[in-house]
XYZ file of C-alpha atoms in Angstrom:
429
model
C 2.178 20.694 -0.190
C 3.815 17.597 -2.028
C 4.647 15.759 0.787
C 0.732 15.851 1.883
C -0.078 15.360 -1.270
C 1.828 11.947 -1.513
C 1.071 11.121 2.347
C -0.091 7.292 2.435
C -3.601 6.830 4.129
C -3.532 6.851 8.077
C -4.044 2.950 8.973
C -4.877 4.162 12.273
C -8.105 5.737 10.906
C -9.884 3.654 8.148
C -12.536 5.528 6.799
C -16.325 4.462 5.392
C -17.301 4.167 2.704
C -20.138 4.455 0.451
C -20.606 3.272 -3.004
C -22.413 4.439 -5.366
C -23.249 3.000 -9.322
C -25.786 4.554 -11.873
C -27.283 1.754 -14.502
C -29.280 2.871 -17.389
C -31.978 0.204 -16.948
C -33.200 -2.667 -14.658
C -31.492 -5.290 -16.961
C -27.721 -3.150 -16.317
C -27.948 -3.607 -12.746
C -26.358 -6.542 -12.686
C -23.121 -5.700 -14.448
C -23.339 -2.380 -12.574
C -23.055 -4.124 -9.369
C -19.722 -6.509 -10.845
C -18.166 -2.962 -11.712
C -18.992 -1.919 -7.718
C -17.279 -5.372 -6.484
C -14.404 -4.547 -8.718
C -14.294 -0.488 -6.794
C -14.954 -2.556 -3.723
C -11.375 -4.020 -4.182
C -9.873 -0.678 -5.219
C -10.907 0.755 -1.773
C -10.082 -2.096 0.031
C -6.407 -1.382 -1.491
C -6.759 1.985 -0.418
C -6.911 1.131 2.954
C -10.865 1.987 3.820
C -13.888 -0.106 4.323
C -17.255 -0.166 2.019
C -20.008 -0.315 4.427
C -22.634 -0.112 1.778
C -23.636 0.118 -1.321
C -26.360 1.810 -3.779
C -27.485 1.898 -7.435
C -29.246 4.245 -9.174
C -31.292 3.423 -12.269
C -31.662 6.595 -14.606
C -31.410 6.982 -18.283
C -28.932 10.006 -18.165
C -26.704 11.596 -15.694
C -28.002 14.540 -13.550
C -26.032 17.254 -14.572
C -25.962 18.811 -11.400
C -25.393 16.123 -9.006
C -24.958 12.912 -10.993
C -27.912 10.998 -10.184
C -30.531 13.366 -9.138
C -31.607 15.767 -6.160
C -34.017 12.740 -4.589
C -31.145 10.326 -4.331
C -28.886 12.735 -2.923
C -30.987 13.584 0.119
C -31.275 9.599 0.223
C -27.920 9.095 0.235
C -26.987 11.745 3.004
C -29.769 10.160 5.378
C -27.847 6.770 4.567
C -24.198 8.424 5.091
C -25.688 9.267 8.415
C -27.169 5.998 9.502
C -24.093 4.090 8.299
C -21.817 6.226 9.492
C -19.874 7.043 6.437
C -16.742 9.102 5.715
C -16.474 9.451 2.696
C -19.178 8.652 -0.464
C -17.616 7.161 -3.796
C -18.977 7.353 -7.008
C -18.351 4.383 -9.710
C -18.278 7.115 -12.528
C -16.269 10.265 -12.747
C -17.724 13.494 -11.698
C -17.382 17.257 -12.878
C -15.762 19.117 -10.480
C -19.497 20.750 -10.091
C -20.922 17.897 -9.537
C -18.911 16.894 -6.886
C -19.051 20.498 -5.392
C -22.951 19.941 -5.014
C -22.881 16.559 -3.589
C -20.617 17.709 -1.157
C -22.790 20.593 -0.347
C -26.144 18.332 0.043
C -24.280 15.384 1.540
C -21.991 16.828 4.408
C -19.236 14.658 3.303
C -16.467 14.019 0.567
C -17.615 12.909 -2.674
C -15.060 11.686 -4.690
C -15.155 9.282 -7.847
C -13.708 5.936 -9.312
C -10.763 8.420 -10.741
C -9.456 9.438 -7.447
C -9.620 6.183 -5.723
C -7.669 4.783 -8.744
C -5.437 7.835 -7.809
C -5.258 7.264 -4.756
C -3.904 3.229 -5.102
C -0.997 4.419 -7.447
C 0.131 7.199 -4.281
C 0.484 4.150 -2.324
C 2.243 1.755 -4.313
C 4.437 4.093 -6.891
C 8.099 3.152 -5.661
C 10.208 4.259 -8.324
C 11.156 8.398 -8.642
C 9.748 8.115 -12.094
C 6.855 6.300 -10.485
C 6.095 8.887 -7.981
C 6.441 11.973 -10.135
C 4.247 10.171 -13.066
C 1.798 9.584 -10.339
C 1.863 13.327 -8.512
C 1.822 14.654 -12.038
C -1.739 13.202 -12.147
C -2.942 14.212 -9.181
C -2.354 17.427 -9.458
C -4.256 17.557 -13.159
C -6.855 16.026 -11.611
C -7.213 18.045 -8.541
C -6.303 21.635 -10.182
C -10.671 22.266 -11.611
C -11.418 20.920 -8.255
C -9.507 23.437 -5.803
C -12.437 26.376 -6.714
C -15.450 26.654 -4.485
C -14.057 23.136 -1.920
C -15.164 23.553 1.207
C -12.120 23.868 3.996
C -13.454 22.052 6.294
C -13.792 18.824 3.545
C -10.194 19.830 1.934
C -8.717 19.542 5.260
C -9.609 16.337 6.100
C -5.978 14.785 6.406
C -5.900 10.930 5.287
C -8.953 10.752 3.318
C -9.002 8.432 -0.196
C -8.777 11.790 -2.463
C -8.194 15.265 -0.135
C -4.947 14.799 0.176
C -2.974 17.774 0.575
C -3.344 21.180 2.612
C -6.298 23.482 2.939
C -7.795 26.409 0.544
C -7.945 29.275 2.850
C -5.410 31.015 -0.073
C -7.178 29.849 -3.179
C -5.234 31.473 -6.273
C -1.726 30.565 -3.842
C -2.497 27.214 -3.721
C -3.323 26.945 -7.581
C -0.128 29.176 -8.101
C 1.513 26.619 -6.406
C -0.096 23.400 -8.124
C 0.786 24.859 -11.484
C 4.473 25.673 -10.574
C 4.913 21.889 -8.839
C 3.451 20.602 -12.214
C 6.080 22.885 -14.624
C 8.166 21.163 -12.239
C 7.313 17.347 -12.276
C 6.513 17.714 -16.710
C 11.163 18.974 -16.680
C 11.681 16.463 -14.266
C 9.806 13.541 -16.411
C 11.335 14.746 -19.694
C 14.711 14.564 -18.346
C 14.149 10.790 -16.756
C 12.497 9.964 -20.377
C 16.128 11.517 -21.878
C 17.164 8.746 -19.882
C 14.682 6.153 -20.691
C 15.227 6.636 -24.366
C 19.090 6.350 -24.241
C 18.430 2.578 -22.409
C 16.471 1.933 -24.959
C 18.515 2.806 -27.570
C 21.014 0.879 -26.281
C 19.385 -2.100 -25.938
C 18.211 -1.727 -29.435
C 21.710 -1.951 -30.544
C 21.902 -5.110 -28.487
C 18.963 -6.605 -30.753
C 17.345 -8.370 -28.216
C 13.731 -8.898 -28.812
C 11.775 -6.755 -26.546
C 8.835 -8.539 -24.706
C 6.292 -7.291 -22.682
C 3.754 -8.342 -19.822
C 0.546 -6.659 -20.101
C -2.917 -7.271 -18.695
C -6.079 -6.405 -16.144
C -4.417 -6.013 -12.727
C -4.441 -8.417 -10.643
C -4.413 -11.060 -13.223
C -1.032 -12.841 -12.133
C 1.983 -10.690 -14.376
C 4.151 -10.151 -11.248
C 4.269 -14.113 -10.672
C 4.198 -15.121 -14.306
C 7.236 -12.521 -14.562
C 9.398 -14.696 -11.422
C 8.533 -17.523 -12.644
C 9.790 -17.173 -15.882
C 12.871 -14.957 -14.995
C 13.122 -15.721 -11.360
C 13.562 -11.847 -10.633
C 11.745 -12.013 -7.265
C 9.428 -9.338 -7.756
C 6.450 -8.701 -5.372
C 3.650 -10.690 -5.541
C 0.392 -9.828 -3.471
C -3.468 -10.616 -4.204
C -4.686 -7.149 -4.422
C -4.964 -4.305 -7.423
C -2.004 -2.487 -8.850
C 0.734 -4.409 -5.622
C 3.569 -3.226 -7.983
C 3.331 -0.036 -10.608
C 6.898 0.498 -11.498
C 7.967 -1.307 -15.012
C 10.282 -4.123 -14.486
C 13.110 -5.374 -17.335
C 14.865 -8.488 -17.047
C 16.682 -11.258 -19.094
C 15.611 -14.485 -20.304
C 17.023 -17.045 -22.288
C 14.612 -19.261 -24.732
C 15.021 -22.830 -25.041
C 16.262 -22.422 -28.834
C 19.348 -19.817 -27.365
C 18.397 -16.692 -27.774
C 18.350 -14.133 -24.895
C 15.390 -11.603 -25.101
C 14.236 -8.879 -22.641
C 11.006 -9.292 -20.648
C 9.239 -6.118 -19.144
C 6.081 -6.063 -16.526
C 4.267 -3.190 -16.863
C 1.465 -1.159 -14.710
C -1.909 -3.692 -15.420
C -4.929 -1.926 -16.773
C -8.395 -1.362 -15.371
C -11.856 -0.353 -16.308
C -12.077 3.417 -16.781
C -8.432 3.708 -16.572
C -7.878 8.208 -15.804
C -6.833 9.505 -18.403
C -4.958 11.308 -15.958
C -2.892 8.332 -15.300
C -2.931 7.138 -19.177
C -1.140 10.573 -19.857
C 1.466 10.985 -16.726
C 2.737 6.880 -17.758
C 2.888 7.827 -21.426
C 6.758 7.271 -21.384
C 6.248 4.259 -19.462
C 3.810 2.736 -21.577
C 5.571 3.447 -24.830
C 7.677 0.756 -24.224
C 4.705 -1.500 -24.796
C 3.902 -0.047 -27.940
C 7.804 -0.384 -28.839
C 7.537 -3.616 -27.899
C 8.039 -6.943 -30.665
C 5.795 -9.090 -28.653
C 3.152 -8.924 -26.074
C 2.178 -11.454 -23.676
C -1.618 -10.730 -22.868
C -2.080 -12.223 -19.805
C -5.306 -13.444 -18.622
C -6.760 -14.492 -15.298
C -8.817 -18.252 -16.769
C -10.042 -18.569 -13.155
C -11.961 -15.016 -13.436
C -15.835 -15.419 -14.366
C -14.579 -11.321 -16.468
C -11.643 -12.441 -17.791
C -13.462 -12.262 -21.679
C -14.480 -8.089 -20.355
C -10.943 -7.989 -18.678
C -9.675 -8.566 -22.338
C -11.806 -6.308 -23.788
C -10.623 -3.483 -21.490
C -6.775 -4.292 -22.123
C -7.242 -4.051 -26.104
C -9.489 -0.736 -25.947
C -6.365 0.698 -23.589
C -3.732 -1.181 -25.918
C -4.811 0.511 -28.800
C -5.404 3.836 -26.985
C -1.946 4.408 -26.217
C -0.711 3.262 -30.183
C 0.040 -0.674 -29.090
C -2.917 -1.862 -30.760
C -1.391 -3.788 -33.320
C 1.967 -4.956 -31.710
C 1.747 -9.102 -32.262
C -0.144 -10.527 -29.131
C 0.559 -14.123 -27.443
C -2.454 -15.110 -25.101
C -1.355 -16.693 -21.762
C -3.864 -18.354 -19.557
C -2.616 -17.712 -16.331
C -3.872 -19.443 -12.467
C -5.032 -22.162 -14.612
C -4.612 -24.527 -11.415
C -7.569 -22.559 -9.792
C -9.756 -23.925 -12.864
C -11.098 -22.313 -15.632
C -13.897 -19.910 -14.541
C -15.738 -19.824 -17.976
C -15.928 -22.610 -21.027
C -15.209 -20.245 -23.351
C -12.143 -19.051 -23.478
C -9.748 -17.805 -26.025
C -7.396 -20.133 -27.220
C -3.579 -19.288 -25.328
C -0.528 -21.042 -23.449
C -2.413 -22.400 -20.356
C 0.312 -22.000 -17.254
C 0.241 -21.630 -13.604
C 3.149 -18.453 -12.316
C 2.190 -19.701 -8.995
C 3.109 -23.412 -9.536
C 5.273 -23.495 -12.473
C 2.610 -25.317 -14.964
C 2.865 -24.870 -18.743
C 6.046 -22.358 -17.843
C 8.383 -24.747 -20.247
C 5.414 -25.088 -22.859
C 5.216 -20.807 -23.023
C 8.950 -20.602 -23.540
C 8.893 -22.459 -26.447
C 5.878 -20.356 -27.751
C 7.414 -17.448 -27.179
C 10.523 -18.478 -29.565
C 8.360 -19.496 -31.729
C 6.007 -16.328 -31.924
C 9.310 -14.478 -31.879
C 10.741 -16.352 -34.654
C 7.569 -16.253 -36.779
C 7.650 -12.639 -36.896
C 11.151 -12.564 -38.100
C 11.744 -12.533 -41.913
C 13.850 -14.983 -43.924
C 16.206 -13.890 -46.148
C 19.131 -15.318 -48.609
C 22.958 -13.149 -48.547
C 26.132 -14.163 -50.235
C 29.002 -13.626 -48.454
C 32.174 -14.059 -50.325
C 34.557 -16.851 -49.543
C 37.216 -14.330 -48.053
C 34.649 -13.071 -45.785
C 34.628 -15.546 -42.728
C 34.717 -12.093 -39.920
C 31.243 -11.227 -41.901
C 30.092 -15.108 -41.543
C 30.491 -15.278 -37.619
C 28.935 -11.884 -37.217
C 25.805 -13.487 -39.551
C 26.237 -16.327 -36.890
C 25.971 -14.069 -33.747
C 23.049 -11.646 -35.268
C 20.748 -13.983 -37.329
C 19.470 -17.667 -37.108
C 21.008 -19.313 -40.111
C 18.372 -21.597 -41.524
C 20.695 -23.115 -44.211
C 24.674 -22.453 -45.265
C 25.630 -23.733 -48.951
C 28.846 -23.081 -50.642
C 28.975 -21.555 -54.279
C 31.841 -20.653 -56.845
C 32.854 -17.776 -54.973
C 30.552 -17.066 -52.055
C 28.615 -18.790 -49.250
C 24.858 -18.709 -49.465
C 23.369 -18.261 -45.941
C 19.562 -18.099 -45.689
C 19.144 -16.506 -42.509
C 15.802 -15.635 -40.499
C 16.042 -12.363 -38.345
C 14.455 -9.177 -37.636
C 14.846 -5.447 -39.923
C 17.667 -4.540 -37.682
C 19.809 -7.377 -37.854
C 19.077 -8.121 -41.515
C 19.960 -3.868 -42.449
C 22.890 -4.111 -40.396
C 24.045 -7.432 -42.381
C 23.494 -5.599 -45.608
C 25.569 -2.797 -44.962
C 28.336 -5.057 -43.840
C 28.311 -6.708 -47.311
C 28.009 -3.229 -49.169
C 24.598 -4.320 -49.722
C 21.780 -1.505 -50.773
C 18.633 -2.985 -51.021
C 17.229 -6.039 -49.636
C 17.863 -9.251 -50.588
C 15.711 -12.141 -51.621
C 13.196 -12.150 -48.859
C 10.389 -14.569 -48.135
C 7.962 -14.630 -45.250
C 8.733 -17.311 -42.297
């Protein structure tokens, strides 16, 4: 059942597609048909084609089929003229809902959720990658296994039926439970593992930076050109999933660690926000974040939006931000943007000028503060050389003052070298 589960979609077969948005009034439709280019894209990563498109205009949803019993008879005579596969649905549906379009429609109905699904199947990599992403298929699928019809479960390849028929019902949700007990021991074992590398690079002390922002929006390139760690860079929604960590060295000598992470989308599943928790705690562990932003996007203010509702969703909502500009060589697609580092990760531009901000930023958040070491201390001295910046160094009768600027860590370890209790004099940088 995994295996089909996890089966890519057969290129040989691309399926149709039909989209479908609901907007609340004539004035929405506009922004309701920006959100349909954006699930456009998603099913073009997917591997199908969209062949058309329809909106809705109601002031609720239809509780029983989404967008009323008149539209769905309209859209099955339009599945039929264009030929469609499979119908999509810009919102997510109830696992009734869907049940009843399928019913009325002759076809799979399947929503934004499962395409979004569907993309991480295809480009996970990693083993914690694929299990995170099973994990949420399964939760996702489990409400939908009662009352499917077999001869829509069992179409093999389809954006969202992957896996086998439901001729055995309560053995296939036996199953999907058990595979889930499964993947929840085998993701708390790899986060055992997670945790200990973190750990250990929090003894280290290097400042932990990380890459979020919309997909799509350039982190992959940003992340090579800053690092050169040759990661894979393609022009399509969620190319790369699996968290990357690498070394860099700022301009004023200090050696941080730089992480890309999954980017973020509108609607995000909670499915998927919940099976990458581990992953994404490193963001909210991390000391900096570089928001990256797409300037030659006509969304990118919306795109920001999204990232900050998601940021603070999964408790990174106040970890210090840096805004970064990126594909600023394709122009800037609005006037006003917010004010950020303006670079290019495809060219190289403004890459020198970010480095420096990023020391900077790094620096800023740091605290400043004054120890005296005594005079027959010089092994404490070089180790206050190695773990701080040492702003200023003035002999006394006695003792050395160093005024040093570092972060909690450093500065507590430093104290407890010198048999200090409490902090010192500290002011703010």
């Amino acid at each position: 059942m995994v295996d089909e589960l996890m089966t890519l979609i057969e290129r040989s077969f691309q399926e149709r597609i039909l989209l479908v948005g609901v907007a609340s009034s004539g004035r929405e439709r506009q922004v309701v048909n920006d959100q349909l280019d954006e699930l456009a894209s998603l099913v073009d990563t997917a591997g199908a084609l969209v062949v058309h498109r329809e909106i809705q205009v109601r002031d609720r949803p239809d509780p029983a089929t989404y967008i009323g019993k008149g539209k769905v008879d309209e859209l099955a005579a339009l599945s039929e003229s264009f030929d469609v596969d499979t119908v999509v649905f810009d919102d997510e549906l109830t696992p009734g809902q869907q049940r009843n379009l399928e019913k009325v429609l002759g076809r799979t109905a399947i929503d934004r959720t499962a395409v979004i699904l569907d993309v991480f199947a295809q480009n996970a990599r990693s083993q914690e990658g694929k299990a995170q992403v099973e994990l949420a298929l399964l939760r996702y699928r489990l409400p939908r296994l009662v009352g499917r019809r077999t001869n829509l479960s069992q179409q093999v390849g389809r954006i969202g039926t992957r896996g086998p028929g439901e001729t055995k019902l309560e053995e296939d949700r036996r199953r999907i439970q058990e595979r889930i007990g499964q993947l929840r021991r085998e993701l708390a074992a790899l986060e055992q593992q997670r945790r200990l590398q973190r750990k250990s690079r929090l003894l280290g002390r290097n400042a932990q930076v990380a890459l979020v922002g919309y997909t799509n929006v350039g982190k992959s390139s940003l992340l090579n050109a800053l690092t050169g760690a040759g990661v894979l860079v393609e022009n399509r929604l969620f190319a790369t999933l699996d968290p990357r960590t690498r070394r860099l060295k700022l301009p004023g000598g200090e050696t941080i660690l730089i992480a890309d992470t999954v980017g973020f989308i509108r609607k995000l599943p909670h499915q998927l926000i919940e099976a990458f928790r581990s992953t994404l705690d490193a963001v909210a562990e991390a000391d900096l974040l570089l928001h990256v932003v797409d300037a030659s996007n006509p969304h990118a203010l919306d795109q920001m939006r999204e990232v900050r509702a998601t940021l603070a969703e999964i408790g990174a909502g106040q970890v210090p931000e840096l805004v970064v500009l990126n594909k600023v060589d394709l122009g800037d697609a609005i006037e006003d943007l917010p004010a950020g580092v303006r670079v290019s990760g495809a060219t190289g531009e403004g890459i020198e000028r970010l480095l420096v901000a990023i020391g900077d930023r790094l620096r800023a958040l740091n605290q400043v503060e004054v120890l005296r070491v005594p005079f027959d201390r010089g092994d404490l001295l070089a180790e206050i050389h190695r773990e701080a910046e040492v702003l200023t160094q003035e002999p006394h009768d006695g003792f050395v003052e160093v005024r040093i600027r570092a972060d909690e860590a450093a500065r507590a370890l430093l104290r407890r070298h010198l048999g200090i209790h409490e902090p010192g004099e500290v002011e703010d940088a």
